[in-house]
Short mmCIF file of C-alpha atoms in Angstrom, two decimals:
data_model
loop_
_atom_site.label_atom_id
_atom_site.label_comp_id
_atom_site.label_asym_id
_atom_site.label_seq_id
_atom_site.Cartn_x
_atom_site.Cartn_y
_atom_site.Cartn_z
CA UNK N 63 0.00 0.00 0.00
CA UNK N 64 2.62 2.50 -0.99
CA UNK N 65 0.17 5.34 -1.52
CA UNK N 66 -1.45 5.00 1.87
CA UNK N 67 0.15 6.02 5.14
CA UNK N 68 -1.04 4.19 8.23
CA UNK N 69 -0.31 7.19 10.42
CA UNK N 70 -2.36 9.46 8.18
CA UNK N 71 -5.31 7.07 8.13
CA UNK N 72 -5.11 6.52 11.86
CA UNK N 73 -4.97 10.25 12.57
CA UNK N 74 -8.34 10.69 10.85
CA UNK N 75 -10.12 7.93 12.74
CA UNK N 76 -8.26 8.29 16.07
CA UNK N 77 -10.68 10.66 17.87
CA UNK N 78 -13.60 8.36 17.03
CA UNK N 79 -11.59 5.30 17.96
CA UNK N 80 -10.88 6.75 21.40
CA UNK N 81 -14.53 7.60 21.83
CA UNK N 82 -15.50 4.05 20.86
CA UNK N 83 -12.96 2.73 23.38
CA UNK N 84 -14.46 4.94 26.09
CA UNK N 85 -17.92 3.62 25.27
CA UNK N 86 -16.69 0.05 25.70
CA UNK N 87 -14.18 0.25 28.51
CA UNK N 88 -14.83 0.61 32.17
CA UNK N 89 -12.68 3.64 32.86
CA UNK N 90 -10.68 6.21 30.89
CA UNK N 91 -7.35 4.52 31.60
CA UNK N 92 -8.58 1.22 30.21
CA UNK N 93 -10.10 3.07 27.27
CA UNK N 94 -6.83 4.75 26.38
CA UNK N 95 -4.98 1.43 26.69
CA UNK N 96 -7.57 -0.15 24.45
CA UNK N 97 -7.32 2.53 21.74
CA UNK N 98 -3.53 2.36 21.91
CA UNK N 99 -3.44 -1.43 21.65
CA UNK N 100 -5.96 -1.42 18.81
CA UNK N 101 -3.82 1.07 16.90
CA UNK N 102 -0.75 -1.07 17.46
CA UNK N 103 -2.49 -4.22 16.34
CA UNK N 104 -3.86 -2.49 13.26
CA UNK N 105 -0.41 -1.18 12.38
CA UNK N 106 1.02 -4.69 12.60
CA UNK N 107 -1.68 -6.09 10.32
CA UNK N 108 -1.93 -3.12 7.98
CA UNK N 109 -0.77 -5.33 5.10
CA UNK N 110 -4.05 -7.21 5.50
CA UNK N 111 -6.13 -4.10 5.04
CA UNK N 112 -7.93 -4.14 1.69
CA UNK N 113 -7.50 -0.86 -0.15
CA UNK N 114 -10.85 0.45 -1.24
CA UNK N 115 -12.61 -0.84 1.86
CA UNK N 116 -13.33 1.46 4.75
CA UNK N 117 -10.43 2.05 7.08
CA UNK N 118 -12.65 3.18 9.94
CA UNK N 119 -14.74 -0.02 9.91
CA UNK N 120 -11.58 -2.09 9.79
CA UNK N 121 -10.09 -0.14 12.68
CA UNK N 122 -13.24 -0.43 14.79
CA UNK N 123 -13.38 -4.17 14.12
CA UNK N 124 -9.83 -4.54 15.39
CA UNK N 125 -10.59 -2.40 18.43
CA UNK N 126 -13.56 -4.57 19.27
CA UNK N 127 -11.45 -7.72 18.95
CA UNK N 128 -8.80 -6.29 21.25
CA UNK N 129 -11.49 -5.27 23.73
CA UNK N 130 -12.91 -8.80 23.77
CA UNK N 131 -9.41 -10.20 24.32
CA UNK N 132 -8.80 -7.74 27.14
CA UNK N 133 -12.11 -8.57 28.77
CA UNK N 134 -11.70 -12.32 28.45
CA UNK N 135 -8.14 -12.46 29.66
CA UNK N 136 -8.66 -9.97 32.45
CA UNK N 137 -5.71 -7.88 31.34
CA UNK N 138 -7.49 -4.68 32.07
CA UNK N 139 -5.56 -2.13 34.01
CA UNK N 140 -7.09 -3.00 37.35
CA UNK N 141 -6.00 -6.60 36.86
CA UNK N 142 -2.33 -5.92 36.51
CA UNK N 143 0.07 -4.10 38.70
CA UNK N 144 0.11 -0.59 37.46
CA UNK N 145 1.77 2.23 39.34
CA UNK N 146 -0.67 4.45 41.17
CA UNK N 147 -0.05 7.38 38.88
CA UNK N 148 -0.85 5.22 35.88
CA UNK N 149 -4.46 5.23 37.00
CA UNK N 150 -4.39 8.94 36.47
CA UNK N 151 -3.08 8.71 32.91
CA UNK N 152 -6.32 9.68 31.36
CA UNK N 153 -7.72 11.73 28.55
CA UNK N 154 -10.01 13.90 30.61
CA UNK N 155 -10.40 15.21 34.10
CA UNK N 156 -12.64 12.81 36.03
CA UNK N 157 -13.23 15.19 38.93
CA UNK N 158 -16.68 16.68 39.01
CA UNK N 159 -15.46 20.13 38.08
CA UNK N 160 -17.93 20.57 35.28
CA UNK N 161 -21.36 19.24 34.45
CA UNK N 162 -19.94 17.73 31.30
CA UNK N 163 -17.30 15.65 33.10
CA UNK N 164 -19.99 14.19 35.33
CA UNK N 165 -22.02 13.34 32.30
CA UNK N 166 -19.22 11.35 30.74
CA UNK N 167 -18.59 9.44 33.97
CA UNK N 168 -22.24 8.65 34.28
CA UNK N 169 -22.53 7.67 30.64
CA UNK N 170 -19.52 5.34 30.96
CA UNK N 171 -20.94 3.81 34.13
CA UNK N 172 -24.31 3.24 32.49
CA UNK N 173 -22.68 1.58 29.48
CA UNK N 174 -20.88 -0.76 31.86
CA UNK N 175 -24.23 -1.95 33.14
CA UNK N 176 -25.16 -3.24 29.70
CA UNK N 177 -24.26 -6.77 28.64
CA UNK N 178 -21.23 -6.60 26.36
CA UNK N 179 -23.13 -7.58 23.24
CA UNK N 180 -25.54 -4.70 23.75
CA UNK N 181 -22.81 -2.28 24.74
CA UNK N 182 -20.86 -2.72 21.52
CA UNK N 183 -23.97 -2.23 19.40
CA UNK N 184 -24.91 0.94 21.29
CA UNK N 185 -21.32 2.19 21.03
CA UNK N 186 -21.25 1.74 17.28
CA UNK N 187 -24.72 2.95 16.36
CA UNK N 188 -25.84 5.43 19.03
CA UNK N 189 -22.49 6.86 20.03
CA UNK N 190 -20.58 6.73 16.76
CA UNK N 191 -23.46 6.85 14.30
CA UNK N 192 -22.69 3.80 12.17
CA UNK N 193 -25.61 2.47 10.15
CA UNK N 194 -27.09 -0.87 11.12
CA UNK N 195 -25.55 -2.67 8.16
CA UNK N 196 -22.04 -1.35 8.77
CA UNK N 197 -22.34 -2.14 12.47
CA UNK N 198 -23.48 -5.67 11.62
CA UNK N 199 -20.45 -6.08 9.36
CA UNK N 200 -18.06 -4.80 12.01
CA UNK N 201 -19.56 -7.15 14.59
CA UNK N 202 -19.94 -10.01 12.12
CA UNK N 203 -23.54 -10.49 13.23
CA UNK N 204 -26.82 -10.64 11.31
CA UNK N 205 -28.49 -7.27 11.06
CA UNK N 206 -31.55 -8.62 12.91
CA UNK N 207 -29.38 -9.53 15.88
CA UNK N 208 -27.85 -6.08 15.89
CA UNK N 209 -31.24 -4.44 15.71
CA UNK N 210 -32.67 -6.43 18.62
CA UNK N 211 -29.60 -5.86 20.81
CA UNK N 212 -29.77 -2.17 20.06
CA UNK N 213 -33.42 -2.05 21.09
CA UNK N 214 -32.71 -3.79 24.39
CA UNK N 215 -29.61 -1.72 25.06
CA UNK N 216 -31.26 1.63 24.57
CA UNK N 217 -34.29 0.61 26.65
CA UNK N 218 -31.97 -0.24 29.52
CA UNK N 219 -30.03 2.99 29.09
CA UNK N 220 -33.22 5.01 29.12
CA UNK N 221 -34.14 3.46 32.46
CA UNK N 222 -30.70 4.36 33.85
CA UNK N 223 -30.19 7.78 32.27
CA UNK N 224 -33.59 8.94 31.13
CA UNK N 225 -34.80 10.55 34.34
CA UNK N 226 -32.49 13.52 33.98
CA UNK S 281 -38.41 -7.16 13.10
CA UNK S 282 -40.53 -6.52 16.19
CA UNK S 283 -42.55 -3.31 16.55
CA UNK S 284 -39.91 -2.08 18.95
CA UNK S 285 -37.10 -2.71 16.52
CA UNK S 286 -39.08 -1.10 13.74
CA UNK S 287 -39.72 1.94 15.89
CA UNK S 288 -36.00 2.33 16.60
CA UNK S 289 -35.06 1.67 12.98
CA UNK S 290 -37.43 4.50 12.05
CA UNK S 291 -35.87 6.73 14.72
CA UNK S 292 -32.42 5.97 13.32
CA UNK S 293 -33.42 6.64 9.72
CA UNK S 294 -32.89 3.01 8.74
CA UNK S 295 -36.26 2.35 7.08
CA UNK S 296 -37.04 2.84 3.42
CA UNK S 297 -39.34 5.72 2.56
CA UNK S 298 -42.60 3.79 2.46
CA UNK S 299 -42.00 2.00 5.70
CA UNK S 300 -40.75 5.17 7.40
CA UNK S 301 -43.91 7.04 6.40
CA UNK S 302 -45.99 4.23 7.82
CA UNK S 303 -44.21 4.23 11.18
CA UNK S 304 -44.23 8.00 11.33
CA UNK S 305 -47.98 8.04 10.89
CA UNK S 306 -48.29 5.53 13.68
CA UNK S 307 -46.10 7.58 15.99
CA UNK S 308 -47.99 10.78 15.25
CA UNK S 309 -51.25 9.12 16.04
CA UNK S 310 -50.05 8.01 19.46
CA UNK S 311 -49.06 10.43 22.19
CA UNK S 312 -47.33 7.56 23.95
CA UNK S 313 -45.15 6.78 20.93
CA UNK S 314 -44.48 10.47 20.35
CA UNK S 315 -43.25 10.87 23.91
CA UNK S 316 -41.16 7.72 23.56
CA UNK S 317 -39.54 9.02 20.39
CA UNK S 318 -38.65 12.25 22.17
CA UNK S 319 -37.17 10.39 25.15
CA UNK S 320 -35.00 8.22 22.95
CA UNK S 321 -33.85 11.13 20.82
CA UNK S 322 -32.84 12.88 24.02
CA UNK S 323 -31.03 9.76 25.22
CA UNK S 324 -29.10 9.47 21.96
CA UNK S 325 -28.09 13.11 21.93
CA UNK S 326 -27.15 12.91 25.62
CA UNK S 327 -24.85 9.98 24.93
CA UNK S 328 -23.32 11.75 21.96
CA UNK S 329 -22.68 14.86 24.02
CA UNK S 330 -21.16 12.89 26.91
CA UNK S 331 -18.85 10.79 24.74
CA UNK S 332 -18.18 13.81 22.55
CA UNK S 333 -16.00 15.05 25.41
CA UNK S 334 -13.54 12.31 24.58
CA UNK S 335 -13.16 13.76 21.11
CA UNK S 336 -12.88 17.30 22.43
CA UNK S 337 -10.07 16.30 24.77
CA UNK S 338 -7.97 16.06 21.60
CA UNK S 339 -5.47 13.41 22.65
CA UNK S 340 -3.05 13.02 19.73
CA UNK S 341 -2.88 9.76 17.78
CA UNK S 342 0.13 7.50 18.18
CA UNK S 343 2.60 7.56 15.33
CA UNK S 344 4.21 4.36 14.09
CA UNK S 345 6.45 4.87 11.09
CA UNK S 346 8.25 7.69 12.82
CA UNK S 347 8.58 6.19 16.30
CA UNK S 348 12.15 5.57 17.36
CA UNK S 349 13.71 5.76 20.79
CA UNK S 350 16.72 7.98 20.93
CA UNK S 351 19.71 5.75 21.34
CA UNK S 352 22.72 7.91 21.94
CA UNK S 353 25.12 5.01 22.22
CA UNK S 354 24.14 3.71 18.80
CA UNK S 355 24.22 7.19 17.34
CA UNK S 356 27.71 7.80 18.57
CA UNK S 357 28.73 4.49 17.01
CA UNK S 358 27.14 5.56 13.74
CA UNK S 359 24.34 3.01 13.82
CA UNK S 360 20.65 3.67 13.20
CA UNK S 361 18.45 4.30 16.21
CA UNK S 362 16.39 1.26 17.05
CA UNK S 363 12.61 1.37 16.83
CA UNK S 364 10.66 1.83 20.03
CA UNK S 365 9.04 -1.07 21.77
CA UNK S 366 5.48 -0.02 21.25
CA UNK S 367 2.12 -0.54 22.81
CA UNK S 368 2.98 -1.70 26.29
CA UNK S 369 1.09 0.14 29.00
CA UNK S 370 4.11 1.92 30.36
CA UNK S 371 6.01 2.01 27.11
CA UNK S 372 6.52 5.74 27.06
CA UNK S 373 8.03 5.80 30.52
CA UNK S 374 10.15 2.77 29.70
CA UNK S 375 11.37 4.35 26.51
CA UNK S 376 12.21 7.52 28.37
CA UNK S 377 14.12 5.57 30.99
CA UNK S 378 16.02 3.70 28.32
CA UNK S 379 16.87 6.86 26.48
CA UNK S 380 17.98 8.61 29.67
CA UNK S 381 20.06 5.64 30.72
CA UNK S 382 21.90 5.60 27.44
CA UNK S 383 22.26 9.32 27.55
CA UNK S 384 23.75 9.36 31.02
CA UNK S 385 26.14 6.61 30.06
CA UNK S 386 27.27 8.59 27.11
CA UNK S 387 27.55 12.02 28.65
CA UNK S 388 31.06 11.65 29.94
CA UNK S 389 32.38 11.34 26.43
CA UNK S 390 30.13 14.05 25.04
CA UNK S 391 32.60 16.89 25.21
CA UNK S 392 31.87 20.42 26.25
CA UNK S 393 28.34 21.40 25.25
CA UNK S 394 25.26 19.49 26.23
CA UNK S 395 21.69 20.74 26.78
CA UNK S 396 21.47 18.35 29.72
CA UNK S 397 23.71 17.66 32.69
CA UNK S 398 23.87 15.07 35.45
CA UNK S 399 23.05 16.20 38.97
CA UNK S 400 23.34 13.37 41.46
CA UNK S 401 21.18 10.60 40.09
CA UNK S 402 19.04 12.65 37.78
CA UNK S 403 19.29 14.72 34.66
CA UNK S 404 18.76 18.43 34.60
CA UNK S 405 18.45 20.98 31.81
CA UNK S 406 21.60 22.91 31.06
CA UNK S 407 22.83 25.67 28.79
CA UNK S 408 20.35 26.94 26.18
CA UNK S 409 17.69 24.43 27.16
CA UNK S 410 17.81 25.56 30.79
CA UNK S 411 17.65 29.23 29.80
CA UNK S 412 14.78 28.59 27.40
CA UNK S 413 12.77 26.69 30.01
CA UNK S 414 13.35 29.58 32.41
CA UNK S 415 12.46 32.42 30.08
CA UNK S 416 10.67 31.37 26.89
CA UNK S 417 6.92 31.46 26.37
CA UNK S 418 5.09 28.98 24.16
CA UNK S 419 4.02 31.79 21.87
CA UNK S 420 7.57 32.84 21.06
CA UNK S 421 10.52 30.71 19.94
CA UNK S 422 13.50 31.23 22.18
CA UNK S 423 17.16 31.40 21.48
CA UNK S 424 18.91 28.53 19.71
CA UNK S 425 15.65 27.18 18.35
CA UNK S 426 14.34 25.70 21.59
CA UNK S 427 10.57 25.74 21.50
CA UNK S 428 8.22 25.38 24.43
CA UNK S 429 5.02 23.38 24.06
CA UNK S 430 2.77 22.97 27.08
CA UNK S 431 3.22 24.32 30.60
CA UNK S 432 1.25 22.72 33.42
CA UNK S 433 1.38 21.42 36.98
CA UNK S 434 2.05 17.81 37.88
CA UNK S 435 0.35 15.92 40.71
CA UNK S 436 2.91 17.22 43.22
CA UNK S 437 2.15 20.81 42.23
CA UNK S 438 5.45 21.34 40.41
CA UNK S 439 5.47 23.14 37.09
CA UNK S 440 6.39 21.13 34.01
CA UNK S 441 7.08 22.25 30.45
CA UNK S 442 7.37 20.25 27.26
CA UNK S 443 10.02 21.41 24.81
CA UNK S 444 11.64 20.73 21.51
CA UNK S 445 15.29 21.32 20.76
CA UNK S 446 16.03 20.57 17.11
CA UNK S 447 14.92 16.96 16.59
CA UNK S 448 14.68 16.10 20.28
CA UNK S 449 11.51 16.68 22.26
CA UNK S 450 11.01 16.17 25.96
CA UNK S 451 9.49 17.14 29.27
CA UNK S 452 11.11 18.92 32.20
CA UNK S 453 9.65 19.66 35.62
CA UNK S 454 10.91 22.37 37.97
CA UNK S 455 11.84 21.06 41.40
CA UNK S 456 12.03 24.52 42.97
CA UNK S 457 15.68 24.86 42.06
CA UNK S 458 16.24 23.51 38.57
CA UNK S 459 14.58 21.81 35.61
CA UNK S 460 14.69 18.04 35.95
CA UNK S 461 14.39 16.10 32.71
CA UNK S 462 11.48 13.68 32.91
CA UNK S 463 11.68 12.41 29.34
CA UNK S 464 13.63 12.94 26.15
CA UNK S 465 12.66 11.60 22.74
CA UNK S 466 14.36 11.58 19.40
CA UNK S 467 12.04 12.57 16.51
CA UNK S 468 12.20 11.05 13.07
CA UNK S 469 14.26 12.53 10.28
CA UNK S 470 12.52 15.49 8.73
CA UNK S 471 10.55 16.23 11.86
CA UNK S 472 13.17 18.45 13.31
CA UNK S 473 11.38 21.66 12.40
CA UNK S 474 7.99 20.36 13.32
CA UNK S 475 6.91 22.54 16.19
CA UNK S 476 3.88 20.38 16.90
CA UNK S 477 6.11 17.77 18.50
CA UNK S 478 6.62 19.99 21.50
CA UNK S 479 2.87 20.24 21.86
CA UNK S 480 2.67 16.51 22.32
CA UNK S 481 2.30 15.19 18.78
CA UNK S 482 5.10 12.73 19.34
CA UNK S 483 3.11 9.82 20.80
CA UNK S 484 5.76 8.99 23.40
CA UNK S 485 5.86 12.55 24.63
CA UNK S 486 2.06 12.71 24.51
CA UNK S 487 1.84 9.64 26.71
CA UNK S 488 4.31 11.09 29.18
CA UNK S 489 2.40 14.38 29.24
CA UNK S 490 -0.88 12.65 29.90
CA UNK S 491 0.71 10.69 32.74
CA UNK S 492 2.23 13.79 34.28
CA UNK S 493 -0.36 16.52 33.88
CA UNK S 494 -2.76 17.32 36.70
CA UNK S 495 -5.52 19.69 35.63
CA UNK S 496 -5.38 21.88 32.57
CA UNK S 497 -2.38 23.26 30.68
CA UNK S 498 -1.58 26.90 31.43
CA UNK S 499 -2.90 29.57 29.14
CA UNK S 500 -0.65 32.40 28.05
CA UNK S 501 -1.38 34.58 31.07
CA UNK S 502 -0.79 31.73 33.55
CA UNK S 503 2.42 30.81 31.78
CA UNK S 504 3.68 34.38 32.00
CA UNK S 505 2.67 34.67 35.67
CA UNK S 506 4.42 31.40 36.50
CA UNK S 507 7.60 32.63 34.82
CA UNK S 508 7.44 35.85 36.80
CA UNK S 509 7.17 33.83 40.02
CA UNK S 510 10.22 31.77 39.12
CA UNK S 511 8.24 28.61 38.24
CA UNK S 512 7.15 27.89 41.80
#
């Protein structure tokens, strides 16, 4: 892929990738680890990327795979011995200094309450704005499955977040 | 597709025109469905606003092709710098430690001028780098091409500044007496004039910054005031 720079492609999708990671992961430190690891994995397998297909979908698919691996193997930050300050290596200020920061904490906490298969669908479609078909392709699931998980996920979120 | 799923597909603009018109008519005819549509629209926009903060925080992307740990020993021997070990949770700190270790080991044979010096068991800024950290503002390039990126406080309340000196970028924190070097990174060829590195566009520096910063970076007025107080 001589005409395509991985760094340039990644730079475009990176903000969305981090947001996706925050929607999946349990805290900002895990989310940043996840985005970082997904980027690394994608870089290593960039020769498998098909030119002409969508880089963002490919990147999100990799991120989701890494997330599943992290979840299954328990290699999230809390599960290994990280220095105390590492827990503070985060992309935003978690202290309730602003309304907005509270909102993100609450939104992340609510997402954590969803079963993983609903969380990933909500993260792709409601948070990122992927269409159902693209989300189904990223998740390698039938579109009907995606649509029913989305319905259940957003009902549950409305119960948790809707009263505000 | 259940009625529920159809309702949400309509809300998300996923239905074809005929079907969408049908669902829309159904929603309009029912105050319950109308209220439900409003609730779910509000939920979706609330989620987008909350997670939108992640995007606004503007953390820079990692860079791969250009990532290389500065390896002063290899450089002195005329070899290429080796690529950074990448992707480990503490990789930036490890890379910084490695680079500093090599640097310290090599300083004795460095000759007269160096922008860093050894003080006990840590590195401090010296010469033009020290003067630039003391006096320069981010808005103005200082002498000898040293550029300042971000100024902020760390968790201990000390003031830290990121900098770029030719192709090397790094982070120094003031300990009340002098600027201690917390990290030093070699940029790729051709990046030497790229001012953005000092602002954290080098992924290793960015990682170190995010691990060190407590609160927000200083704005211009805070930076100037901190300089006038001697970085305390």
